[in-house]
Amino acid sequence: MSKLWGGRFTKPTDRLVEEYTASINFDKALAEEDIQGSLAHVAMLGKCGIIPQADADTIAEGLLKVLHKIEAGEVEFSVSDEDIHMNIEKHLIQEVGPVGGKLHTGRSRNDQVATDMHLYLRGRVVELTGLVQAVQQALIDQAKQHTGTIVPGYTHLQRAQPILFAHHLLAYVSMFQRDAERLMDSYKRINVLPLGAGALAGTTFPIDRHFVAEQLGFDGVYENSLDAVSDRDFILEFLSGASILMMHMSRLCEELVLWSSTEFGFVELDDAFCTGSSIMPQKKNPDVAELVRGKTGRVYGNLMGLLTVLKSLPLAYNKDMQEDKEGMFDTVATLDGALRLFAPMIATMQVRTGRMREAVNKDFSNATDIADFLVGKGLPFRDAHEVIGKTVLYCIENGKYLLDLSLDEFKSFSDLFDEKIYDVLQPENVVNARNVYGGTATVQVEAAIGRAQQTLELTTEWLDGRL
């Protein structure tokens, strides 16, 4: 068969040009969406009387046959047919004859491919939001078990103040909630129909774009035909949100790598999510966490790649925009794989509460509370800060921790100290003293867990409305 657009040309396309410009090797992933969009389009053509209803029915039956063959692995896609749209149209014509050529009436590959990507990304955003929710649930479930587990809190990777381990985990629940909200919000801009914009200016046929939108479940249609075929903001927005999501996962992965090391020993990841060494039999490597951390870079790269492709393009469609798909597909696959592993990895993680408590007992993370104690006695904070600095230095030089000091030793730094200082310095009291909304006190963390669970229920409602 000659090319569907070949009427204007006097010689065949060079083989190297065919291979270089073809997109079928990656846009075949849009086969289902392409046929889905075509079914709605041909239904509209028949409804509007643009083609006879009998032809529309024949084309629809042919499209379903092609889809079944694709799903059964019986269709071979050809580079000479360039892309998924022309491959499917060729197979359609082989299936139903010349009437299949009427399918493309009133549309262009420009608005067709944009529609395919809207359909594809719409489904993936819903799936990924559900996977993010599963990660959040795994974190919440772990947090519920550790509302009494105290761990050092860090700044600059130096021990700062003791906190509940549940509080630490809930920080990531909040991060992932923002990620889920970004995905859900992006759905509004994904769920807009570009079909009917034609190549760039619309079409002379009396099409009904709103009917097609209703058939495909879109909330509306693009207002401007030029914008409809040239817009890739919805992909950029997805890639941006995906990059932030991967960054959050990478941060947690870094902590899992640290926590599972011999130096920390705070957690042990399940054997199912670790690998060994080919030469060192004692090794248990957190490879999943490390690989998620590493794959974050490729998601960033996909975002920067598409931003760069689009930055100088004049309206409307340009062949450069063929480069919008591979990065999108790769990012979806990268996120999907990481999130599916993340939830069970967190759920099966063993927390070494004894090691965490040992770490809390052997540091100076309760020093701030001594300063607060002295401030409560009337000493200006800056003076209290200096007193505690000297106290900590004394402890370091003498191999002691703050709770090891006698009252006389405390009083050598300030007469304001009394027996109550020992209660102040107990890790449980240090933690529960932060009894403010969003703080690490047990009562606040338990309330935060309840709020987080309620928020996940709202996400479930959103997902149920779109699945």
Coordinates of C-alpha atoms in Angstrom, one line a residue:
M1 CA 0.0 0.0 0.0
S2 CA 1.2 3.5 -0.8
K3 CA 1.4 6.1 2.0
L4 CA -1.9 7.6 2.9
W5 CA -0.4 11.1 2.3
G6 CA 1.6 10.1 -0.8
G7 CA -0.5 11.8 -3.5
R8 CA 1.7 14.9 -3.6
F9 CA 5.0 13.1 -3.9
T10 CA 6.8 11.8 -6.9
K11 CA 9.3 9.4 -5.3
P12 CA 9.3 7.1 -2.3
T13 CA 10.6 8.3 1.1
D14 CA 14.2 7.4 1.7
R15 CA 14.5 4.3 3.9
L16 CA 16.7 6.1 6.4
V17 CA 14.2 9.0 6.6
E18 CA 11.4 6.5 7.3
E19 CA 13.4 5.0 10.1
Y20 CA 14.4 8.4 11.5
T21 CA 11.0 10.1 11.4
A22 CA 8.9 7.1 12.4
S23 CA 7.4 7.0 15.9
I24 CA 5.6 3.7 15.7
N25 CA 8.3 2.0 17.8
F26 CA 7.1 4.0 20.9
D27 CA 3.7 5.5 20.1
K28 CA 2.3 2.0 19.6
A29 CA 1.7 2.3 23.3
L30 CA -1.2 4.5 22.3
A31 CA -3.0 1.9 20.2
E32 CA -6.0 1.4 22.6
E33 CA -6.4 5.2 23.1
D34 CA -6.2 5.8 19.3
I35 CA -9.0 3.3 18.6
Q36 CA -11.0 4.7 21.6
G37 CA -10.8 8.2 20.1
S38 CA -11.5 6.9 16.6
L39 CA -14.7 5.1 17.8
A40 CA -16.0 8.3 19.3
H41 CA -15.0 10.3 16.2
V42 CA -16.7 8.0 13.8
A43 CA -19.9 7.8 15.9
M44 CA -20.0 11.6 15.7
L45 CA -19.5 11.5 11.9
G46 CA -22.5 9.2 11.6
K47 CA -24.6 11.2 14.0
C48 CA -23.9 14.5 12.2
G49 CA -24.6 12.9 8.8
I50 CA -21.0 13.7 7.6
I51 CA -20.7 10.1 6.5
P52 CA -23.6 7.6 6.0
Q53 CA -24.5 5.8 9.3
A54 CA -24.0 2.4 7.6
D55 CA -20.4 3.4 6.8
A56 CA -19.9 4.7 10.4
D57 CA -21.2 1.3 11.7
T58 CA -18.9 -0.6 9.4
I59 CA -15.9 1.4 10.4
A60 CA -16.7 1.0 14.1
E61 CA -16.9 -2.8 13.7
G62 CA -13.6 -2.8 11.8
L63 CA -11.9 -0.7 14.6
L64 CA -13.0 -3.2 17.2
K65 CA -11.7 -6.1 15.1
V66 CA -8.3 -4.3 14.8
L67 CA -8.3 -3.7 18.5
H68 CA -8.9 -7.3 19.3
K69 CA -6.1 -8.4 16.9
I70 CA -3.7 -5.9 18.6
E71 CA -4.7 -7.2 22.0
A72 CA -4.1 -10.8 20.8
G73 CA -0.7 -9.8 19.4
E74 CA -1.8 -10.5 15.8
V75 CA -0.9 -7.1 14.4
E76 CA 2.5 -6.2 13.1
F77 CA 3.2 -2.5 13.0
S78 CA 5.3 -1.1 10.2
V79 CA 7.9 1.7 10.3
S80 CA 6.9 2.6 6.7
D81 CA 3.5 3.6 8.1
E82 CA 5.2 6.0 10.4
D83 CA 3.0 6.2 13.5
I84 CA 0.2 4.4 15.4
H85 CA -2.5 6.4 13.6
M86 CA -1.5 5.4 10.1
N87 CA -0.8 1.9 11.1
I88 CA -4.2 1.4 12.5
E89 CA -5.9 3.1 9.5
K90 CA -4.0 0.8 7.2
H91 CA -5.2 -2.2 9.1
L92 CA -8.7 -0.8 9.2
I93 CA -8.8 -0.4 5.4
Q94 CA -7.5 -4.0 5.1
E95 CA -10.3 -5.1 7.4
V96 CA -13.3 -3.2 5.9
G97 CA -12.1 -2.0 2.5
P98 CA -12.0 1.6 1.1
V99 CA -14.8 2.8 3.4
G100 CA -12.2 2.8 6.1
G101 CA -10.6 5.8 4.5
K102 CA -13.6 7.9 5.6
L103 CA -12.6 7.6 9.2
H104 CA -10.1 10.5 8.9
T105 CA -12.8 12.9 7.7
G106 CA -12.8 16.1 9.8
R107 CA -9.7 15.4 11.7
S108 CA -5.9 15.6 11.4
R109 CA -3.1 13.5 13.0
N110 CA -2.3 16.7 14.9
D111 CA -5.5 16.7 16.9
Q112 CA -5.7 12.9 16.8
V113 CA -2.3 12.4 18.6
A114 CA -3.1 15.1 21.1
T115 CA -6.3 13.3 21.9
D116 CA -4.6 10.0 22.3
M117 CA -2.1 11.5 24.8
H118 CA -4.9 13.1 26.8
L119 CA -6.7 9.8 27.0
Y120 CA -3.5 7.9 27.9
L121 CA -2.3 10.3 30.6
R122 CA -5.8 10.7 32.1
G123 CA -5.8 7.0 32.9
R124 CA -2.3 6.9 34.1
V125 CA -2.8 9.8 36.5
V126 CA -5.7 8.0 38.2
E127 CA -3.6 4.8 38.5
L128 CA -0.6 6.6 39.9
T129 CA -2.7 8.6 42.4
G130 CA -4.0 5.2 43.7
L131 CA -0.4 4.0 44.0
V132 CA 0.7 7.1 45.9
Q133 CA -2.3 6.5 48.3
A134 CA -1.0 2.9 48.9
V135 CA 2.4 4.3 49.9
Q136 CA 0.7 6.8 52.3
Q137 CA -1.3 4.0 53.8
A138 CA 1.8 1.9 54.4
L139 CA 3.5 4.8 56.1
I140 CA 0.4 5.5 58.3
D141 CA 0.2 1.9 59.3
Q142 CA 3.8 2.0 60.4
A143 CA 3.3 5.2 62.2
K144 CA 0.3 3.7 64.1
Q145 CA 2.7 1.1 65.5
H146 CA 5.3 3.6 66.6
T147 CA 3.5 6.4 68.5
G148 CA 5.7 5.5 71.4
T149 CA 9.0 5.0 69.6
I150 CA 11.4 7.9 70.0
V151 CA 14.2 8.5 67.5
P152 CA 16.8 11.3 67.1
G153 CA 15.5 14.1 64.8
Y154 CA 18.2 15.6 62.6
T155 CA 19.2 18.8 61.0
H156 CA 22.4 19.0 58.9
L157 CA 22.4 15.2 59.5
Q158 CA 23.4 16.0 63.1
R159 CA 21.2 15.0 66.0
A160 CA 19.0 17.9 66.9
Q161 CA 15.9 17.0 69.0
P162 CA 14.2 13.8 69.9
I163 CA 11.0 13.1 68.0
L164 CA 8.5 10.3 67.6
F165 CA 9.3 7.9 64.7
A166 CA 5.7 8.1 63.8
H167 CA 6.1 11.9 63.5
H168 CA 9.0 11.4 61.1
L169 CA 7.0 9.0 58.9
L170 CA 4.0 11.4 58.9
A171 CA 6.2 14.0 57.3
Y172 CA 6.4 11.8 54.2
V173 CA 2.7 11.2 54.3
S174 CA 2.2 15.0 54.0
M175 CA 4.7 15.2 51.2
F176 CA 3.0 12.4 49.3
Q177 CA -0.4 14.0 49.9
R178 CA 0.8 17.1 48.1
D179 CA 2.0 14.8 45.3
A180 CA -1.4 13.2 45.1
E181 CA -3.1 16.5 45.1
R182 CA -0.9 17.7 42.2
L183 CA -1.8 14.6 40.2
M184 CA -5.5 15.1 41.0
D185 CA -5.4 18.7 40.1
S186 CA -3.6 18.1 36.8
Y187 CA -6.5 15.8 35.8
K188 CA -8.6 18.9 35.2
R189 CA -6.3 20.1 32.5
I190 CA -5.7 16.7 31.1
N191 CA -9.4 16.0 30.8
V192 CA -10.0 18.5 28.0
L193 CA -10.6 17.4 24.4
P194 CA -8.5 18.7 21.5
L195 CA -10.1 16.6 18.8
G196 CA -11.9 18.7 16.2
A197 CA -9.1 21.3 16.0
G198 CA -8.0 19.7 12.7
A199 CA -4.4 20.4 11.6
L200 CA -4.6 23.8 13.3
A201 CA -7.6 25.8 12.2
G202 CA -10.6 23.6 12.7
T203 CA -12.5 21.9 9.9
T204 CA -15.1 22.7 7.3
F205 CA -17.2 19.7 8.2
P206 CA -20.1 20.3 10.6
I207 CA -18.7 18.3 13.5
D208 CA -20.0 18.1 17.0
R209 CA -16.9 18.4 19.3
H210 CA -19.0 18.4 22.5
F211 CA -20.6 15.1 21.5
V212 CA -17.2 13.5 21.1
A213 CA -16.1 14.9 24.5
E214 CA -19.2 13.4 26.1
Q215 CA -18.5 10.1 24.4
L216 CA -14.9 10.0 25.7
G217 CA -15.7 11.4 29.2
F218 CA -14.0 14.7 28.8
D219 CA -15.1 17.6 30.9
G220 CA -14.8 20.1 28.0
V221 CA -13.1 21.0 24.7
Y222 CA -10.2 23.3 23.9
E223 CA -11.4 26.8 23.1
N224 CA -8.8 27.5 20.5
S225 CA -7.8 25.2 17.7
L226 CA -4.2 26.4 17.5
D227 CA -3.8 25.8 21.2
A228 CA -5.5 22.4 21.0
V229 CA -2.8 20.9 18.7
S230 CA 0.2 22.7 20.1
D231 CA -0.5 22.4 23.8
R232 CA 1.7 20.1 25.8
D233 CA 1.4 21.9 29.1
F234 CA -0.6 18.9 30.4
I235 CA 2.4 16.7 29.9
L236 CA 4.8 19.2 31.3
E237 CA 2.6 19.5 34.4
F238 CA 2.5 15.8 34.8
L239 CA 6.3 15.5 34.4
S240 CA 6.8 18.4 36.9
G241 CA 4.6 16.7 39.5
A242 CA 6.3 13.4 38.8
S243 CA 9.7 15.0 39.4
I244 CA 8.6 16.3 42.7
L245 CA 7.1 12.9 43.6
M246 CA 10.3 11.2 42.7
M247 CA 12.3 13.7 44.8
H248 CA 10.2 12.9 47.8
M249 CA 10.6 9.1 47.3
S250 CA 14.4 9.7 46.8
R251 CA 14.6 11.5 50.1
L252 CA 12.9 8.7 51.9
C253 CA 15.1 6.2 50.1
E254 CA 18.2 8.1 51.3
E255 CA 16.9 7.8 54.8
L256 CA 16.2 4.1 54.4
V257 CA 19.7 3.5 53.1
L258 CA 21.1 5.4 56.1
W259 CA 18.8 3.8 58.6
S260 CA 19.5 0.3 57.4
S261 CA 23.2 0.7 57.6
T262 CA 25.3 -0.8 60.4
E263 CA 26.2 2.7 61.6
F264 CA 22.5 3.6 62.2
G265 CA 20.8 0.2 62.5
F266 CA 17.4 1.9 63.0
V267 CA 15.5 -0.4 60.5
E268 CA 15.9 -3.6 58.6
L269 CA 14.4 -3.9 55.1
D270 CA 12.7 -7.2 54.2
D271 CA 14.9 -9.6 52.3
A272 CA 12.4 -9.5 49.4
F273 CA 13.4 -5.9 48.8
C274 CA 17.2 -6.3 49.1
T275 CA 19.9 -8.0 47.2
G276 CA 23.3 -9.5 48.0
S277 CA 26.9 -9.2 46.8
S278 CA 28.5 -11.6 44.4
I279 CA 31.8 -11.6 46.4
M280 CA 30.9 -10.5 49.9
P281 CA 28.4 -13.1 51.4
Q282 CA 27.6 -11.0 54.5
K283 CA 26.1 -8.1 52.4
K284 CA 22.5 -7.1 52.4
N285 CA 22.1 -4.2 50.0
P286 CA 19.1 -1.8 49.9
D287 CA 19.0 -1.9 46.1
V288 CA 15.4 -1.0 45.6
A289 CA 15.8 2.2 47.6
E290 CA 19.1 3.0 45.9
L291 CA 17.6 2.4 42.4
V292 CA 14.6 4.6 43.1
R293 CA 17.0 7.3 44.2
G294 CA 19.0 6.8 41.0
K295 CA 16.0 6.8 38.7
T296 CA 14.9 10.2 40.0
G297 CA 17.5 11.7 37.7
R298 CA 15.9 10.2 34.5
V299 CA 12.5 11.7 35.5
Y300 CA 14.1 15.1 36.0
G301 CA 15.7 14.6 32.6
N302 CA 12.4 13.9 30.9
L303 CA 11.0 17.1 32.2
M304 CA 13.9 19.2 31.1
G305 CA 14.0 17.5 27.8
L306 CA 10.4 18.4 26.9
L307 CA 10.8 21.9 28.3
T308 CA 13.7 22.3 25.9
V309 CA 11.9 20.9 22.9
L310 CA 9.0 23.3 23.4
K311 CA 10.8 26.4 24.3
S312 CA 11.2 27.9 20.8
L313 CA 8.4 26.3 18.8
P314 CA 6.1 28.5 16.7
L315 CA 2.4 27.7 16.5
A316 CA 1.0 25.3 15.8
Y317 CA 2.2 21.7 15.3
N318 CA 5.9 21.0 14.5
K319 CA 7.6 17.6 14.1
D320 CA 9.7 18.4 17.1
M321 CA 6.7 17.6 19.2
Q322 CA 7.0 13.9 18.3
E323 CA 9.6 14.0 21.1
D324 CA 6.9 14.5 23.7
K325 CA 6.0 10.9 24.1
E326 CA 9.0 8.8 25.0
G327 CA 9.8 10.8 28.1
M328 CA 6.1 10.7 29.2
F329 CA 6.0 6.9 28.7
D330 CA 9.3 6.5 30.5
T331 CA 8.2 8.6 33.4
V332 CA 4.9 6.8 33.8
A333 CA 6.8 3.4 33.8
T334 CA 9.4 4.7 36.2
L335 CA 6.8 6.0 38.7
D336 CA 4.6 3.0 38.4
G337 CA 7.5 0.6 39.1
A338 CA 8.8 2.6 42.0
L339 CA 5.4 3.1 43.7
R340 CA 4.4 -0.5 43.4
L341 CA 7.6 -1.5 45.2
F342 CA 7.5 1.3 47.7
A343 CA 4.3 0.4 49.6
P344 CA 5.2 -3.2 50.4
M345 CA 8.8 -2.2 51.2
I346 CA 7.6 0.2 53.8
A347 CA 4.9 -2.2 55.1
T348 CA 7.4 -5.0 55.7
M349 CA 10.1 -2.8 57.2
Q350 CA 11.2 -3.9 60.7
V351 CA 11.9 -1.0 63.1
R352 CA 14.6 -1.5 65.7
T353 CA 13.1 0.4 68.5
G354 CA 15.8 -0.5 71.0
R355 CA 18.5 0.8 68.7
M356 CA 16.6 4.0 68.3
R357 CA 16.2 4.4 72.0
E358 CA 19.9 3.8 72.6
A359 CA 20.7 6.5 70.1
V360 CA 18.4 9.0 71.9
N361 CA 19.9 8.2 75.2
K362 CA 23.4 8.8 73.9
D363 CA 23.2 12.3 72.4
F364 CA 22.6 15.9 73.4
S365 CA 19.3 16.3 71.5
N366 CA 17.6 17.3 74.8
A367 CA 19.8 20.3 75.2
T368 CA 17.3 22.8 73.9
D369 CA 14.9 21.8 76.7
I370 CA 17.5 22.8 79.3
A371 CA 17.7 26.2 77.7
D372 CA 13.9 26.5 77.8
F373 CA 14.0 25.4 81.5
L374 CA 16.4 28.2 82.3
V375 CA 14.3 30.7 80.3
G376 CA 11.4 29.6 82.4
K377 CA 13.5 30.6 85.5
G378 CA 14.0 34.1 84.1
L379 CA 17.3 33.8 82.3
P380 CA 17.3 35.5 78.8
F381 CA 17.4 32.9 76.1
R382 CA 20.8 34.0 74.7
D383 CA 22.4 33.6 78.1
A384 CA 20.7 30.3 78.6
H385 CA 22.1 29.2 75.2
E386 CA 25.6 30.0 76.3
V387 CA 25.2 28.1 79.6
I388 CA 24.0 25.0 77.8
G389 CA 26.8 25.2 75.2
K390 CA 29.3 25.2 78.0
T391 CA 27.5 22.3 79.7
V392 CA 27.5 20.2 76.6
L393 CA 31.2 21.0 76.1
Y394 CA 31.9 19.8 79.6
C395 CA 30.0 16.6 78.9
I396 CA 31.9 15.9 75.8
E397 CA 35.3 16.5 77.5
N398 CA 34.3 14.2 80.4
G399 CA 32.6 11.4 78.4
K400 CA 29.2 12.1 79.8
Y401 CA 25.6 12.9 78.6
L402 CA 23.3 15.4 80.2
L403 CA 21.4 12.9 82.2
D404 CA 24.7 11.6 83.7
L405 CA 25.4 14.9 85.4
S406 CA 24.9 15.4 89.1
L407 CA 22.9 18.4 90.3
D408 CA 26.1 19.9 91.6
E409 CA 27.6 19.7 88.2
F410 CA 24.5 21.4 86.7
K411 CA 24.7 24.1 89.4
S412 CA 28.4 24.8 88.5
F413 CA 27.0 26.3 85.3
S414 CA 23.9 28.0 86.8
D415 CA 22.4 28.3 90.2
L416 CA 19.0 28.2 88.5
F417 CA 19.1 24.4 88.1
D418 CA 17.2 22.2 90.5
E419 CA 16.0 18.6 90.7
K420 CA 13.3 19.2 88.1
I421 CA 15.9 19.3 85.4
Y422 CA 16.0 15.5 85.4
D423 CA 12.3 15.3 84.5
V424 CA 12.8 17.9 81.8
L425 CA 15.5 15.9 80.2
Q426 CA 13.7 12.6 79.9
P427 CA 13.1 11.8 76.2
E428 CA 9.4 11.2 76.7
N429 CA 9.0 14.5 78.4
V430 CA 11.1 16.3 75.7
V431 CA 8.9 14.8 73.0
N432 CA 5.6 15.5 74.8
A433 CA 6.6 19.1 75.6
R434 CA 6.1 19.9 71.9
N435 CA 2.3 19.8 72.3
V436 CA 1.4 22.1 69.5
Y437 CA -0.6 21.5 66.3
G438 CA 1.9 19.7 64.0
G439 CA 4.3 19.0 66.8
T440 CA 5.8 15.7 67.9
A441 CA 4.0 15.2 71.1
T442 CA 2.2 11.9 71.3
V443 CA -1.3 13.4 71.5
Q444 CA -0.6 15.6 68.5
V445 CA 0.8 12.7 66.4
E446 CA -2.1 10.5 67.2
A447 CA -4.4 13.3 66.1
A448 CA -2.3 13.7 62.9
I449 CA -2.7 10.1 62.1
G450 CA -6.4 10.4 62.3
R451 CA -6.4 13.4 60.0
A452 CA -4.2 11.7 57.5
Q453 CA -6.5 8.7 57.4
Q454 CA -9.5 10.9 56.8
T455 CA -7.6 12.6 54.0
L456 CA -6.9 9.3 52.3
E457 CA -10.6 8.6 52.4
L458 CA -11.2 11.8 50.4
T459 CA -8.7 10.5 47.8
T460 CA -10.5 7.2 47.7
E461 CA -13.7 9.1 46.9
W462 CA -12.0 11.0 44.1
L463 CA -10.6 7.7 42.6
D464 CA -14.0 6.0 42.8
G465 CA -15.5 8.8 40.7
R466 CA -12.9 8.2 37.9
L467 CA -12.3 4.5 37.9

